[in-house]
Coordinates of C-alpha atoms in Angstrom, one line a residue:
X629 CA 34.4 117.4 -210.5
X630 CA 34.0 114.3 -208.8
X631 CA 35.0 110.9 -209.9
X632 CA 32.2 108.4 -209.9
X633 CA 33.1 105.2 -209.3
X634 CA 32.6 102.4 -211.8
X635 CA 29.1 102.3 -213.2
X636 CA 28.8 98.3 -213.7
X637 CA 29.5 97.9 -209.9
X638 CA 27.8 100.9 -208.7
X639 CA 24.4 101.4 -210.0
X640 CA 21.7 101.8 -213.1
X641 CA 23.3 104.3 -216.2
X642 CA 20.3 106.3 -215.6
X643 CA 20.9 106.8 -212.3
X644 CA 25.4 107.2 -213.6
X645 CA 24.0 109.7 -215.8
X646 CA 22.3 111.8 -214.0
X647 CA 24.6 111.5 -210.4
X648 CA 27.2 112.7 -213.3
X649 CA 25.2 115.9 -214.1
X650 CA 24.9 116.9 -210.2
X651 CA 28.4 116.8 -210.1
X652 CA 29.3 118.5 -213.7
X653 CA 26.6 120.9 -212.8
X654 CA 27.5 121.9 -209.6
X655 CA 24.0 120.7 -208.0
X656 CA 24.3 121.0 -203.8
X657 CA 22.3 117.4 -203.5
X658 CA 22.2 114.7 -200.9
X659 CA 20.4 111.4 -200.5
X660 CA 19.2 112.3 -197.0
X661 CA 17.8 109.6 -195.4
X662 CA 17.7 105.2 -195.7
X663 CA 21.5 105.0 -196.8
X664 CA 21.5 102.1 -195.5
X665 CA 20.7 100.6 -199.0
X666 CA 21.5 103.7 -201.1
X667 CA 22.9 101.2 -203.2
X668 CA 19.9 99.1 -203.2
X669 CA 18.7 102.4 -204.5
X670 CA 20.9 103.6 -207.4
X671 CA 20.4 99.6 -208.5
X672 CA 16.7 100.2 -208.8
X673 CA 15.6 98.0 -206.0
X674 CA 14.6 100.7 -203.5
X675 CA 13.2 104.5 -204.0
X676 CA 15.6 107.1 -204.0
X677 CA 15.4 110.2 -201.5
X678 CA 17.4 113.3 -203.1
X679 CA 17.4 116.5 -201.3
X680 CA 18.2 119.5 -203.4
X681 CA 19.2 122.9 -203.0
X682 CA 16.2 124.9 -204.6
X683 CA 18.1 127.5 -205.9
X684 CA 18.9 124.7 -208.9
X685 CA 15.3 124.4 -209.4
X686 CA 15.3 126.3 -213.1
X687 CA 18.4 123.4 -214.0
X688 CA 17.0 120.5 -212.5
X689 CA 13.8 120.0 -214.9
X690 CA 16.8 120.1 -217.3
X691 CA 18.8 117.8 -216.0
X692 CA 16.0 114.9 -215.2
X693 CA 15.1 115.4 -218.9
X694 CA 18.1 115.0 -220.2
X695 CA 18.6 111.6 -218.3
X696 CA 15.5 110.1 -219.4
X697 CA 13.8 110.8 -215.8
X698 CA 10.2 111.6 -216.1
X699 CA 7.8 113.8 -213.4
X700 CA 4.7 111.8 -212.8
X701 CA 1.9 113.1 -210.7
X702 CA 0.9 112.0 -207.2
X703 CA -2.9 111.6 -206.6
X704 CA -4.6 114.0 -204.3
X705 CA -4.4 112.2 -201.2
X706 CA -0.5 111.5 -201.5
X707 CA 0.5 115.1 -202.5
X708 CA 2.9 116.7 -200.2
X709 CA 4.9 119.8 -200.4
X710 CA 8.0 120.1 -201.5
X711 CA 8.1 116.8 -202.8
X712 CA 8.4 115.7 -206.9
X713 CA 8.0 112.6 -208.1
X714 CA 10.4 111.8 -211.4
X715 CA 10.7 107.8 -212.3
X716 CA 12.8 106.5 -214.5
X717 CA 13.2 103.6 -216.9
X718 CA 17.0 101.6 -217.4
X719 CA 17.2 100.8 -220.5
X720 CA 19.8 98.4 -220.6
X721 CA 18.3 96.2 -217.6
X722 CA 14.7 96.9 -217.9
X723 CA 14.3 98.3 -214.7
X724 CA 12.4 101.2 -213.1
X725 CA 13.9 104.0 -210.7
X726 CA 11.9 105.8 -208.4
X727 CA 13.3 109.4 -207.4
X728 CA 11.8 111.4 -204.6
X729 CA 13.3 114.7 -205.1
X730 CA 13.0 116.6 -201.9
X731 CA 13.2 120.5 -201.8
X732 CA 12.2 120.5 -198.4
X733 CA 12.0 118.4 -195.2
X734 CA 8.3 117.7 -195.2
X735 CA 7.9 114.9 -193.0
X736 CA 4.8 113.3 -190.0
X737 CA 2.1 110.5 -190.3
X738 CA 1.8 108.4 -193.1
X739 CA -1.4 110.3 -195.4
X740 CA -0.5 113.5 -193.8
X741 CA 3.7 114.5 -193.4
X742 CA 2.5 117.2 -191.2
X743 CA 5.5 118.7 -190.6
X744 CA 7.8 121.1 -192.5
X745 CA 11.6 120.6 -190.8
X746 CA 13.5 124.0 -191.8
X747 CA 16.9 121.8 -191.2
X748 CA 18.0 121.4 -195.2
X749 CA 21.0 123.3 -195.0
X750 CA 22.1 121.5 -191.8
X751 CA 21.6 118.0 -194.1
X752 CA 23.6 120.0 -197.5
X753 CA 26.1 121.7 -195.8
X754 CA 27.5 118.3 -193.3
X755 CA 27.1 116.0 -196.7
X756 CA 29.2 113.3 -197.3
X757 CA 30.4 111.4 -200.4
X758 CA 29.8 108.0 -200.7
X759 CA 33.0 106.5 -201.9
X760 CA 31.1 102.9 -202.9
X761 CA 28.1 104.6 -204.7
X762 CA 30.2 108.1 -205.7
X763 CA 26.9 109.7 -204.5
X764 CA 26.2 112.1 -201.6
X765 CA 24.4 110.8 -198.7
X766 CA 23.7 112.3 -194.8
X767 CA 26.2 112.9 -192.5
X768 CA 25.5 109.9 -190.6
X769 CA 25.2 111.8 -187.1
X770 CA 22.6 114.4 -188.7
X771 CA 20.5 110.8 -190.2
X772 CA 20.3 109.2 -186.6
X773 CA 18.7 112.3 -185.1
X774 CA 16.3 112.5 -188.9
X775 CA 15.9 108.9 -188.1
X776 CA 14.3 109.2 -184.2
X777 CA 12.4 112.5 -185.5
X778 CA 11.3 110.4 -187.9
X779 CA 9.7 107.7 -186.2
X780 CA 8.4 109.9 -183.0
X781 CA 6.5 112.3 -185.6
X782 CA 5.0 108.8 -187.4
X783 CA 3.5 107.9 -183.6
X784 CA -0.2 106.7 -183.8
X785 CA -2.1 105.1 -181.3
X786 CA -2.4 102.2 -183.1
X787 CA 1.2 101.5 -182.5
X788 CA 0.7 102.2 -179.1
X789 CA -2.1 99.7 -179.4
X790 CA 0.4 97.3 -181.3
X791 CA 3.1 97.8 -178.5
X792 CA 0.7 96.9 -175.8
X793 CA 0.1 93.3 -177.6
X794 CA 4.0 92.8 -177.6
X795 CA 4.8 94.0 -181.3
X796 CA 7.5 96.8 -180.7
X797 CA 7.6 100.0 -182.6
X798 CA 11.2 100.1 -183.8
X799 CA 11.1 97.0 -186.0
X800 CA 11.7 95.9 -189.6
X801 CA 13.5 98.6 -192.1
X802 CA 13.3 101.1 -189.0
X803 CA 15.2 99.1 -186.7
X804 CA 17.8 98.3 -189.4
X805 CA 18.9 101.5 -190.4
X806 CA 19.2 102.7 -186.7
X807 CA 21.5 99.7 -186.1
X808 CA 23.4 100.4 -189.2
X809 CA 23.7 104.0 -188.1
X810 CA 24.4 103.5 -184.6
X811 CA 27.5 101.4 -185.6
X812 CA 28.5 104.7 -187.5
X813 CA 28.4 107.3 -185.2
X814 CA 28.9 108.8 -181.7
X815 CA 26.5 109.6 -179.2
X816 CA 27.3 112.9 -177.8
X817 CA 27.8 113.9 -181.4
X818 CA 24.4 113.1 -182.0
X819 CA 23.1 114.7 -178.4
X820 CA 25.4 118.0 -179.4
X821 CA 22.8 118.2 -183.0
X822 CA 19.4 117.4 -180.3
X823 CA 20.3 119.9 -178.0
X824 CA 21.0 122.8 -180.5
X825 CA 17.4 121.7 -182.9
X826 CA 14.7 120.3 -179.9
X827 CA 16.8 121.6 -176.5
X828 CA 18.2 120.3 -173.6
X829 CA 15.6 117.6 -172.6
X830 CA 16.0 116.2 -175.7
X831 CA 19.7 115.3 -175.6
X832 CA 19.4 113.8 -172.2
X833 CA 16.4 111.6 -173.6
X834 CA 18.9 111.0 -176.5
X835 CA 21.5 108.7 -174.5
X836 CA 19.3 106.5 -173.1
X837 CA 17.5 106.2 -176.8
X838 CA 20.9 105.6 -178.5
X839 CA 22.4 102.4 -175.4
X840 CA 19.9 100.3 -177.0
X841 CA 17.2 99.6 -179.2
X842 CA 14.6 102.3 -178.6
X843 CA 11.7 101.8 -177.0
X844 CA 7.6 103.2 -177.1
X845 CA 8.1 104.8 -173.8
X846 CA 11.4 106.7 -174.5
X847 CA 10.2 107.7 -178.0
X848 CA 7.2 109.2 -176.2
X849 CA 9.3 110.9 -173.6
X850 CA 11.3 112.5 -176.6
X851 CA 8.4 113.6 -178.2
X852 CA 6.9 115.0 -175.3
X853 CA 10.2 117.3 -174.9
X854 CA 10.4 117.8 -178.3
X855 CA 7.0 119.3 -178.5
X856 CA 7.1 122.9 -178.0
X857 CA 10.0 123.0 -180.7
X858 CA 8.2 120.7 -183.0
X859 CA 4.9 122.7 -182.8
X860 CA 6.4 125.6 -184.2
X861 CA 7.0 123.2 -187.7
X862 CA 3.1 122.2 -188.1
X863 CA 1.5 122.2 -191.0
X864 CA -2.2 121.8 -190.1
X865 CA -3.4 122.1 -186.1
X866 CA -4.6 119.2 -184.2
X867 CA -8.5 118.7 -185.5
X868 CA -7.5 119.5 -189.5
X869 CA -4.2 117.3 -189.1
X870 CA -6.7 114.1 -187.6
X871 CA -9.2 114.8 -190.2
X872 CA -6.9 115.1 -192.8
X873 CA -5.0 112.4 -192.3
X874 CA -8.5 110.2 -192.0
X875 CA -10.1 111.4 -194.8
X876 CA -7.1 110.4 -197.3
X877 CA -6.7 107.4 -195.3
X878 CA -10.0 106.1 -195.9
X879 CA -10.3 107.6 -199.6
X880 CA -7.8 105.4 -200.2
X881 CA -9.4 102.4 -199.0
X882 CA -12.7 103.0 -200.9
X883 CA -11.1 103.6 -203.9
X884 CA -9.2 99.9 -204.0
X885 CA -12.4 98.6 -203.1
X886 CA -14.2 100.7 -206.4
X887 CA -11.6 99.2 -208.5
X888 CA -11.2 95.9 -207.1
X889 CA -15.2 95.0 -207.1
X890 CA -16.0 97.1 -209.8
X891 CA -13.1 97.1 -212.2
X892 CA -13.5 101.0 -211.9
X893 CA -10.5 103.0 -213.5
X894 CA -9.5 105.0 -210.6
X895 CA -5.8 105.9 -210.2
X896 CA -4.1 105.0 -206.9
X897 CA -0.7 106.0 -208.0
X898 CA 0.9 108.9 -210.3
X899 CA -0.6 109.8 -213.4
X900 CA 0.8 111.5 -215.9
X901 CA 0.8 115.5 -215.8
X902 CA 1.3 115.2 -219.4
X903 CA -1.9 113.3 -220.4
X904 CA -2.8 109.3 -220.1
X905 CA -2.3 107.5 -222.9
X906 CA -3.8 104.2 -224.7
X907 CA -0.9 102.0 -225.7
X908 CA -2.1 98.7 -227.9
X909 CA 0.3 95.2 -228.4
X910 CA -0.9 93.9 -231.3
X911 CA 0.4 90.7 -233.1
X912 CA -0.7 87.3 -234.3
X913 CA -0.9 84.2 -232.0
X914 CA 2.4 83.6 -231.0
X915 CA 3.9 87.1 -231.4
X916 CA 4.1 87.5 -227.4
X917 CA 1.8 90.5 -227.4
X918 CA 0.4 88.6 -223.9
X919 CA 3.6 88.4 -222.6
X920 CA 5.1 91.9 -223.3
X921 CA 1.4 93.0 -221.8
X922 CA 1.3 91.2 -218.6
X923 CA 5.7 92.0 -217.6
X924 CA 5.3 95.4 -218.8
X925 CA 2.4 96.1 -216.5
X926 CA 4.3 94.6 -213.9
X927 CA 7.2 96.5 -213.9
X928 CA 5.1 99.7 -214.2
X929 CA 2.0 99.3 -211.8
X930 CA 4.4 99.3 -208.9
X931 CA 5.0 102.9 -209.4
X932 CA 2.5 104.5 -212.1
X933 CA -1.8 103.9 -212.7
X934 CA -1.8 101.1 -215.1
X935 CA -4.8 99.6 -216.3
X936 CA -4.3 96.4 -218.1
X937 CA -7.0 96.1 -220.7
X938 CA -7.6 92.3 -222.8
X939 CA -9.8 92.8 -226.0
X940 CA -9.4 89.1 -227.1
X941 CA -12.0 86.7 -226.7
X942 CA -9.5 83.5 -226.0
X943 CA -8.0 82.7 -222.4
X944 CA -8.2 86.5 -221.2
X945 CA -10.3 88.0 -218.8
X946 CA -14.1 87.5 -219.4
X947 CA -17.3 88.3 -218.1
X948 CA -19.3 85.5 -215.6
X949 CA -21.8 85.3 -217.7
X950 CA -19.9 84.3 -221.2
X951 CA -17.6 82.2 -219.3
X952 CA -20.5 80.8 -218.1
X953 CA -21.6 80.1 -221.3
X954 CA -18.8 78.9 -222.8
X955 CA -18.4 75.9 -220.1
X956 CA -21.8 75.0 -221.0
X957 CA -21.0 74.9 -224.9
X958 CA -17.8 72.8 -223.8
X959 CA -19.5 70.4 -222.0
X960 CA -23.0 69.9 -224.4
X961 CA -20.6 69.6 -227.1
X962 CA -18.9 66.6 -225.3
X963 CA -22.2 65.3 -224.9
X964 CA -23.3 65.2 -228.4
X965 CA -19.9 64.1 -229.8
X966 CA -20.4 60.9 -227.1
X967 CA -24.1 60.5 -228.4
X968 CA -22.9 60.6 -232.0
X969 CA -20.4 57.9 -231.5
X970 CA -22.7 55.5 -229.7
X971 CA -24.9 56.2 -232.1
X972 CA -22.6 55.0 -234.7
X973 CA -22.6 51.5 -234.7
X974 CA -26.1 51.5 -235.5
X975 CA -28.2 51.0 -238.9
X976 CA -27.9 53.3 -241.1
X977 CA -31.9 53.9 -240.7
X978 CA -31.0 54.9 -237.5
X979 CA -28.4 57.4 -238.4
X980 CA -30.7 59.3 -241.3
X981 CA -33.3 59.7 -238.2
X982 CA -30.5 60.6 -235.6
X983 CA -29.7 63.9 -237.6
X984 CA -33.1 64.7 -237.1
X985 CA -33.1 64.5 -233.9
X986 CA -30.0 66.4 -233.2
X987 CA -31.0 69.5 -234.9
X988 CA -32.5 71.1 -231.9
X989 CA -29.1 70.4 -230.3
X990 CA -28.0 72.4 -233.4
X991 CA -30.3 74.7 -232.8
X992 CA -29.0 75.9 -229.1
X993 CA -25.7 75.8 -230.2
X994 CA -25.9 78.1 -232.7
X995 CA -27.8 80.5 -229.9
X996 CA -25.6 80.0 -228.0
X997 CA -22.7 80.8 -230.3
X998 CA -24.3 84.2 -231.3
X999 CA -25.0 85.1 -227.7
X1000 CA -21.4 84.5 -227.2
X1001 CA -20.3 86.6 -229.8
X1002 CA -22.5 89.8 -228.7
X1003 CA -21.5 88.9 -225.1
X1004 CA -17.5 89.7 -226.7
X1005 CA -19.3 92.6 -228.6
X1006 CA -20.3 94.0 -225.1
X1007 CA -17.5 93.4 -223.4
X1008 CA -15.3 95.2 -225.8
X1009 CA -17.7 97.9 -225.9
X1010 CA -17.3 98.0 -221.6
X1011 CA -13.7 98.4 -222.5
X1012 CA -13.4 100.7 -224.5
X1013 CA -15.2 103.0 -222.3
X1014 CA -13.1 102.3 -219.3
X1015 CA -9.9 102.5 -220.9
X1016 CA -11.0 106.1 -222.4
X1017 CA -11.9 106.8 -219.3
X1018 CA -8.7 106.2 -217.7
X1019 CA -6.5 107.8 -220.6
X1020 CA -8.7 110.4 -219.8
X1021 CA -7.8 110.4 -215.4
X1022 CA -4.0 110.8 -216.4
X1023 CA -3.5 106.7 -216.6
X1024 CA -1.8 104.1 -218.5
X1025 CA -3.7 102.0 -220.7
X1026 CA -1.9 98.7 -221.9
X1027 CA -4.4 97.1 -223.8
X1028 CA -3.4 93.1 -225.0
X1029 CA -5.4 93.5 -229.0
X1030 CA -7.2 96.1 -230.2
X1031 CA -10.9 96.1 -231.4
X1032 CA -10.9 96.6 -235.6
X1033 CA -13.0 96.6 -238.4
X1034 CA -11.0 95.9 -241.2
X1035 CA -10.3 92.3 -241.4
X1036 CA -13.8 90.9 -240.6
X1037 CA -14.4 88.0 -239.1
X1038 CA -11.2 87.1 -236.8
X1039 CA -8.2 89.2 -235.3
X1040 CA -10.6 91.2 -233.1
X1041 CA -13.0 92.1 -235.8
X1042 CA -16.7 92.1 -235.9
X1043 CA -18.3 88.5 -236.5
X1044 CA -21.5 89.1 -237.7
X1045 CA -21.3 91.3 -240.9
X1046 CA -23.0 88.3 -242.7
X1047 CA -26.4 88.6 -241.1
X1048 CA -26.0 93.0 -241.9
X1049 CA -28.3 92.0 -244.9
X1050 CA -30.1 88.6 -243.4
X1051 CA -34.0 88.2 -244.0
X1052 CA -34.6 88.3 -240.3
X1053 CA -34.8 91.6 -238.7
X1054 CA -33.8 90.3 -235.5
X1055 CA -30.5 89.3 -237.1
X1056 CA -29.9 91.9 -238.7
X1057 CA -30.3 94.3 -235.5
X1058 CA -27.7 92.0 -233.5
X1059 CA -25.2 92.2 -236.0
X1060 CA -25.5 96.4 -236.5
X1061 CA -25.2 96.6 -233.0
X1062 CA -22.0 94.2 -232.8
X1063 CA -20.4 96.3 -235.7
X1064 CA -21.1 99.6 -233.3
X1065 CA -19.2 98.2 -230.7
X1066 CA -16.3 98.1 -233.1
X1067 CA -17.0 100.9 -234.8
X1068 CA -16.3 103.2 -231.4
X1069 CA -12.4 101.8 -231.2
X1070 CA -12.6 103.6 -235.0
X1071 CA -13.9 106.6 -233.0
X1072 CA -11.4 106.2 -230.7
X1073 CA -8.2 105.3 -231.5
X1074 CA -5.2 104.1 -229.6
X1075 CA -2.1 106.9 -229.1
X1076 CA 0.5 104.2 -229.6
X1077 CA 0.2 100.9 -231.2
X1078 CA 3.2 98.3 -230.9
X1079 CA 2.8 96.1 -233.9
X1080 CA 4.7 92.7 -233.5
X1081 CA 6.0 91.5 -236.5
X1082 CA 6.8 87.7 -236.5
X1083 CA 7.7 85.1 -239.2
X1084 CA 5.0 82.7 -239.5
X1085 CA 6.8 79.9 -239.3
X1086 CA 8.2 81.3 -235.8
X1087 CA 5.2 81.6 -234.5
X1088 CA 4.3 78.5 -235.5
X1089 CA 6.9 76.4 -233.7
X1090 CA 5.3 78.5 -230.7
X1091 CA 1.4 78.0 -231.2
X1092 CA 1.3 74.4 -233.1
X1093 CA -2.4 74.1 -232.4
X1094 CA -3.1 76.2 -235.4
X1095 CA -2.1 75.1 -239.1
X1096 CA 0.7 76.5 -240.8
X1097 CA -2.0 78.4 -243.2
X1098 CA -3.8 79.6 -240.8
X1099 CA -1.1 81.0 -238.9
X1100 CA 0.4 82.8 -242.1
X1101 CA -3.0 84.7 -242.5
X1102 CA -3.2 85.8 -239.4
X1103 CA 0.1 87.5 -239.7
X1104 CA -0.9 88.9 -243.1
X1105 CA -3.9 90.7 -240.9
X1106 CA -2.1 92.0 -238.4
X1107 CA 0.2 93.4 -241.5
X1108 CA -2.3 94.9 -243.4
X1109 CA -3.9 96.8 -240.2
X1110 CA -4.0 100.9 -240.6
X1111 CA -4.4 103.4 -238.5
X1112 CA -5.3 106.9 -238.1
X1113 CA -2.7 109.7 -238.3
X1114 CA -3.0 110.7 -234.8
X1115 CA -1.4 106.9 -233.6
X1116 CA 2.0 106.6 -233.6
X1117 CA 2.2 103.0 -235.1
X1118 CA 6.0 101.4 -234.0
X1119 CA 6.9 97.8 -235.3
X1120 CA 8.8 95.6 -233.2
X1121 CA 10.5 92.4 -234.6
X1122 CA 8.7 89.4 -232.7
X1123 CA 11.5 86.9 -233.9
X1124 CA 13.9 87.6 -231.4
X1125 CA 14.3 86.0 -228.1
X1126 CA 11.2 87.0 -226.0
X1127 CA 13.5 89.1 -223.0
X1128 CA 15.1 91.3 -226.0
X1129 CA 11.1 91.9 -227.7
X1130 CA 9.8 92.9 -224.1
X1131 CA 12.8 95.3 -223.8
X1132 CA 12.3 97.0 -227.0
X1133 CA 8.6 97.5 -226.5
X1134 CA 9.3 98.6 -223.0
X1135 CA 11.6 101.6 -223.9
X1136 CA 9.5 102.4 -226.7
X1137 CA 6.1 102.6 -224.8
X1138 CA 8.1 104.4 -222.0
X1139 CA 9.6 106.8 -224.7
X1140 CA 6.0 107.9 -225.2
X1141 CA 5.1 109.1 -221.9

């Protein structure tokens, strides 16, 4: 077996772990291409690219499980064959690994890798072990040719466009690997591997390629040589490949735009094969549900379809029209408060008329108030639909509070219950309706809730614009919340520093997937 170097200087544990079981297994792997920051990699700051012998298929799925590695699905127009998609959360650091496991060389045009490269046991059998990272990586020779095939296969015309306005093609990442690469291998190696996999024009093309930093014009000389070889590996002819490659192209784009404008759930990134799910962070002010919401969807979007969901009715996302509305109450409130302190200093004739004529004032406020609260109502009932829907797509729904109807009047519960029986049937049609919109979070539960526990006078020393009472019943109602069977309820002490809480609901919501 081989000896893997020292985890703390090498990489993640996940990753330790399961490089471990490649080697204790007898897996034929290789992290074929972008060694240049392999290590970058195994640390969680870049993707990793494994290629794997598909005869281990059957052990793989295994393996992955085993090391807390989790397959997550590609949407439709970023599905290629031959390629998995398995992520992984560190739980010591917090940090999430992306694996790419290869079982094939599909490679081509971003949207499309319209080409299937039948060189993987070339890439296996010249491996080579990384003695800094203990992992197998590319023979460097076979990576410079990947590297060129690479980049002549990703040729549009809009970087011929982007050449002709003096940007050059090899730049960036690209241009950095085939310097690091270049510096690790020799040229008529690399012409010997071209001339046996593309021919003989392709090896001459190769020298002048590898003397310096490549250039538009060679790269299209290589790939007109390297055609008829090339053309044998197609995936799709000329008029499906463009229209292919269009169509997900633009899908793409129309779907950001349907969830930017619209707040549409549509996933852009994996799902999960296993079902999406509807994960709520519930606590009292000052519990750092916000917080754990807000880094959690961070670390996640990057890689999976999150949809960050706030049911409050404080500083959180809100519609134009309530916010709106609120400003207004803000600033007529300032008004009055100005008009009753001028007012004052005056007799106190004046002050028995004055209350008279602030009741209208009264009156708008407390229209405004209720229109308010059923403007919350509707939003939460908005919601709830969308975050069904996306549970529903595959996605990940991190919602900041939870709609409930068992402590009325505060902690997300309905607000009108007191006009259910009022004399005026108008009333008591608002506040019916305002209780439905609760009553369908009833209907439709959450799959996990993460119920942060904190002492009250904690949260107190972190939300000091609430008395100490008021702060202890809130706690008490976050407590005394109950839900169906079918939620997995998981409390999480909230008195710990706020970087150990966000760890501890992190693994747990990622144990859930």
């Amino acid at each position: 077996m081989i000896e893997l170097p020292s985890r703390e200087k090498s990489c993640l544990s996940n990753v330790w772990r399961l490089i471990a079981a490649f080697h204790e297994e007898s897996i034929v792997y290789c992290h074929w291409k972008s060694n240049e920051h392999v290590l970058q990699g195994m640390l969680g700051l870049t993707d990793l690219d494994i290629l794997v012998d598909r005869a281990a298929c059957p052990r793989l799925n295994e393996l992955l499980s085993r090391t807390d590695f989790k397959r997550f699905s590609a949407v439709p127009s970023r599905v290629y064959p031959g390629v998995e998609d398995y992520i992984g959360l560190d739980e010591e650091t917090g940090r999430i690994v992306h694996l790419h496991l290869h079982y094939q060389l599909t490679l081509g045009e971003k949207h499309l890798k319209g080409y299937r490269l039948p060189w993987e046991e070339l890439i296996l059998s010249t491996r080579r072990l990384d003695p800094a990272a203990g992992i197998y990586v590319a023979d460097p020779h076979v990576e410079m040719l990947l590297l060129v095939v690479r980049a002549v296969l990703k040729l549009r015309t809009r970087d011929r466009l982007l050449s002709l306005a003096g940007k050059p093609y090899f730049r960036g990442d690209m241009l950095k690997e085939y310097l690091w690469l270049k510096q690790r291998t020799e040229a008529e190696r690399v012409q010997d591997l071209a001339r046996d996999l593309l021919g003989e024009g392709c090896a001459k093309l190769l020298r002048s390629i590898l003397d310096g930093a490549p250039s538009l014009d060679q790269l299209l000389a290589f790939k007109r040589h390297a055609h008829e070889r090339l053309q044998l590996y197609r995936t799709y002819g000329p008029t499906e490949a463009a229209w292919r490659r269009w169509s997900r192209e633009l899908s793409i784009r129309f779907w950001r735009i349907g969830k930017k404008c619209f707040g549409a759930p549509l996933p852009l990134d994996r799902t999960i094969p296993r079902g999406g799910l509807i994960v709520a962070i519930v606590g009292a002010d000052g519990s750092g549900k916000s917080t754990i919401v807000k880094k959690t969807t961070e670390c996640l979007a990057s890689k999976i379809a999150v949809v960050p969901i706030y049911f409050g009715s404080g500083d959180g996302s809100k519609s134009p029209l309530r916010r709106l509305l609120q400003t207004t109450l803000t600033v007529a409130g300032r008004t009055t408060k100005a008009a009753k302190s001028a007012a004052s200093g005056t007799a106190a004739t004046s002050t028995r008329g004055g209350s008279k004529s602030h009741s209208p004032v009264r009156w708008l406020k407390s229209t405004a108030d209720l229109l308010v609260v059923l403007l919350i109502a509707s939003e939460k009932r908005k919601n709830l639909r969308r975050a069904v829907q996306a549970r529903n797509r595959g996605m990940l729904v991190i919602c900041d509070r939870y709609p409930q109807t068992q402590v009325l009047g505060f902690n997300d519960g309905p607000r009108l219950t007191s006009m259910l029986n009022h004399r005026s049937w108008l009333l008591r049609s608002l506040a019916r309706w305002e209780s439905q919109s609760y009553e369908y979070a009833v209907v439709c539960p959450p799959d996990l809730v993460i119920k942060l526990n904190v002492d009250p006078l904690v949260a107190f020393q972190r939300k000091e614009d609430m008395s100490i009472e008021e702060v202890r019943r809130r706690v008490a109602a976050v407590k005394s919340l109950r839900y169906p069977s079918t939620t997995n309820v998981v409390e999480i002490c909230a008195d710990d520093p706020p970087e150990v809480v966000l760890r501890r609901a992190k693994q747990l919501l990622w144990n859930s997937l």
